[in-house]
PDB file of C-alpha atoms in Angstrom:
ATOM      1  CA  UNK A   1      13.442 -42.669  14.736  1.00  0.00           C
ATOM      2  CA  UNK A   2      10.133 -41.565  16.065  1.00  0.00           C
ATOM      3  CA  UNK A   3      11.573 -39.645  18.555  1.00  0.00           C
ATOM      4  CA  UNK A   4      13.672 -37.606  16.296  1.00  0.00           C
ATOM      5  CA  UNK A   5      10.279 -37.061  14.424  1.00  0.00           C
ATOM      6  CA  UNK A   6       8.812 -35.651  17.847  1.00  0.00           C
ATOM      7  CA  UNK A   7      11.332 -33.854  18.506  1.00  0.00           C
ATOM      8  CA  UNK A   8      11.658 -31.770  15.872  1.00  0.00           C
ATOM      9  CA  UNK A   9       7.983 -31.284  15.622  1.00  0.00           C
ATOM     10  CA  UNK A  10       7.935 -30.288  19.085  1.00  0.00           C
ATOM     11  CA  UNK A  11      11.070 -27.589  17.990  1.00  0.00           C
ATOM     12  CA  UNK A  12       8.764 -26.045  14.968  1.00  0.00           C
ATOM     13  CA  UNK A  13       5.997 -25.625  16.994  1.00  0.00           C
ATOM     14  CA  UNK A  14       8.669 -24.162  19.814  1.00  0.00           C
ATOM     15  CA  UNK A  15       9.772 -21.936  17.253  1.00  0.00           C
ATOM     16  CA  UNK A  16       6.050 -20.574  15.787  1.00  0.00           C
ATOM     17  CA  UNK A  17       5.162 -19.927  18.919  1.00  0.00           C
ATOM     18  CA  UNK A  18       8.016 -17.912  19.942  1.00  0.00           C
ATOM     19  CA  UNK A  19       7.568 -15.606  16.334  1.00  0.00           C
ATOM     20  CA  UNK A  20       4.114 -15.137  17.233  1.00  0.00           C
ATOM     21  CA  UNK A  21       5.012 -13.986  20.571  1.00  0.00           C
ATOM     22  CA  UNK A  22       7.112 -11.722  18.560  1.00  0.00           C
ATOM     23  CA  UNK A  23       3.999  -9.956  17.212  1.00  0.00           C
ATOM     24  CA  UNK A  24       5.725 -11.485  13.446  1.00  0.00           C
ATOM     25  CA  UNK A  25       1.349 -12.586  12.470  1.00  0.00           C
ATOM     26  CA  UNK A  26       0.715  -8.845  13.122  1.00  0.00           C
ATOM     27  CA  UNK A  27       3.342  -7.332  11.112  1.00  0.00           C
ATOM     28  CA  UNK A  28       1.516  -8.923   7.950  1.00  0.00           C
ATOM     29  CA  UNK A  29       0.108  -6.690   5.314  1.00  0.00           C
ATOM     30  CA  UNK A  30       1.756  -3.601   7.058  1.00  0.00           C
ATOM     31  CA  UNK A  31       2.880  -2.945   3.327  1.00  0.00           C
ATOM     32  CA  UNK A  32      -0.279  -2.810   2.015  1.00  0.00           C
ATOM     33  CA  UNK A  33      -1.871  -0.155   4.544  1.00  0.00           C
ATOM     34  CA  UNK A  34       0.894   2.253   4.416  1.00  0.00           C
ATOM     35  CA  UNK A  35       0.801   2.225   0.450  1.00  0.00           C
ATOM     36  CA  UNK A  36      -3.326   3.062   1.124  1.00  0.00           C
ATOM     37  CA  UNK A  37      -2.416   5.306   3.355  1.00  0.00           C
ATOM     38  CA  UNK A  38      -0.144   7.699   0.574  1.00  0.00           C
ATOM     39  CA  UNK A  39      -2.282   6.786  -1.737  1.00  0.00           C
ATOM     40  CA  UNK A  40      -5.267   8.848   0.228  1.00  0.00           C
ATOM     41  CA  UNK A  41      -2.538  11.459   1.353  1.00  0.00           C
ATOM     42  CA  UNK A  42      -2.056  12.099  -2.468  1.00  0.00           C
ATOM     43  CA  UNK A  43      -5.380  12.327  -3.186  1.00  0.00           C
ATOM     44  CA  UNK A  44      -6.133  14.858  -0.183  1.00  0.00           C
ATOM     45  CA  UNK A  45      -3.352  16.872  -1.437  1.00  0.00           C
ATOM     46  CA  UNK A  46      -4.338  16.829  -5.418  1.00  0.00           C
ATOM     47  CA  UNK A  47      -7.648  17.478  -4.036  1.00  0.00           C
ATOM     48  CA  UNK A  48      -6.750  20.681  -2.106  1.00  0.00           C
ATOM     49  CA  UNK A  49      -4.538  21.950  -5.004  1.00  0.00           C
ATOM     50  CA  UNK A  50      -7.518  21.633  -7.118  1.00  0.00           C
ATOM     51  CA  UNK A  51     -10.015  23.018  -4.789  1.00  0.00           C
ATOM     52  CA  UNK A  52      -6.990  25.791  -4.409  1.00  0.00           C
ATOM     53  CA  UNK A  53      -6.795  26.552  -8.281  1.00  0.00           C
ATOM     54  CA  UNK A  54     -10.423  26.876  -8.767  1.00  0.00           C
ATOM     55  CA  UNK A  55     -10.330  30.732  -8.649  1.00  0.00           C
ATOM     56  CA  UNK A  56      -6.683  31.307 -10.520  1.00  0.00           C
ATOM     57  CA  UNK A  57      -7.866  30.963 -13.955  1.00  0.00           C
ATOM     58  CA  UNK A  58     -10.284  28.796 -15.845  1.00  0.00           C
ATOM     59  CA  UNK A  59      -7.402  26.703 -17.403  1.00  0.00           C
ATOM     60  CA  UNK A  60      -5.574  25.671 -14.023  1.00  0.00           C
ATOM     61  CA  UNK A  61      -8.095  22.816 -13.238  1.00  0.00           C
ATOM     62  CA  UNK A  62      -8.457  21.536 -17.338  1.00  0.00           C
ATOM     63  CA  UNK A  63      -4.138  21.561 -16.764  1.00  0.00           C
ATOM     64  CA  UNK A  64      -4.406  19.572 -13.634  1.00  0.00           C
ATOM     65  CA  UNK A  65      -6.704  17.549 -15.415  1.00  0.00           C
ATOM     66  CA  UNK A  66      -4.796  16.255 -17.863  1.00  0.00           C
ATOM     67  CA  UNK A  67      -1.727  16.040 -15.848  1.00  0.00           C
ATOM     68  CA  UNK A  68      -2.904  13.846 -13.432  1.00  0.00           C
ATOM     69  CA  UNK A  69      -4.647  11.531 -16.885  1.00  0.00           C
ATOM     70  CA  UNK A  70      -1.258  11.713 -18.277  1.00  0.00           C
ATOM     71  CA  UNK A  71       0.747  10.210 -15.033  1.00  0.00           C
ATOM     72  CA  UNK A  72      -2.601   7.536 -14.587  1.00  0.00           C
ATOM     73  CA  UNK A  73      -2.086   6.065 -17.612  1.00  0.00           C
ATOM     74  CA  UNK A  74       1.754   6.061 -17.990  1.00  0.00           C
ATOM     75  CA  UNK A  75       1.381   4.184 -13.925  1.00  0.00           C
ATOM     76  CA  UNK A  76      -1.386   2.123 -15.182  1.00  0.00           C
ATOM     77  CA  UNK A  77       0.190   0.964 -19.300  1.00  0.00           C
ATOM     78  CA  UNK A  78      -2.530   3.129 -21.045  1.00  0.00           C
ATOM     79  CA  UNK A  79      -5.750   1.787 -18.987  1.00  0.00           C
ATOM     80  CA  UNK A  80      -7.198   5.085 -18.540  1.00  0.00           C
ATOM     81  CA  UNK A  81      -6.411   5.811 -22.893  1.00  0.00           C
ATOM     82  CA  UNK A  82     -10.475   6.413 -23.428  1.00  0.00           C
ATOM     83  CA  UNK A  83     -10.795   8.795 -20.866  1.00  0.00           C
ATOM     84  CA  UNK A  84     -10.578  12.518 -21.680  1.00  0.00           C
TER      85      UNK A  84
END
């Protein structure tokens, strides 16, 4: 009975060690820095476009404005609401 016991703690620590080898504890919270990552691409690129528009007309950067508002509070349920 013990032995069984030993053995298969002996087999789950086999095991861990092996996915670790793997690099599997480095892959965690990959997810998280690509999203970042867009996320700051996206902002780069709104910023540009902006920077961009800033001599087409004064109403280019008031549209972009509320455009981006708009899309914040339809991603966030309405958090951004007070905001003009």
């Amino acid at each position: 009975m013990i032995v069984s016991h030993i053995n298969a703690a002996i087999a789950a620590i086999h095991l861990r060690v092996l996915a670790l080898a793997d690099g599997e504890g480095r892959r965690v919270g990959q997810g998280t820095v690509e999203y970042i990552g867009m996320v700051v691409m996206v902002t780069l690129l709104v910023a540009a476009v902006a920077a961009a528009a800033k001599g087409w007309g004064p109403d280019i950067g008031s549209s972009l404005k509320k455009l981006l508002l708009g899309a914040i509070k339809k991603v966030s349920g309405g958090l951004g609401a007070g905001a003009s």
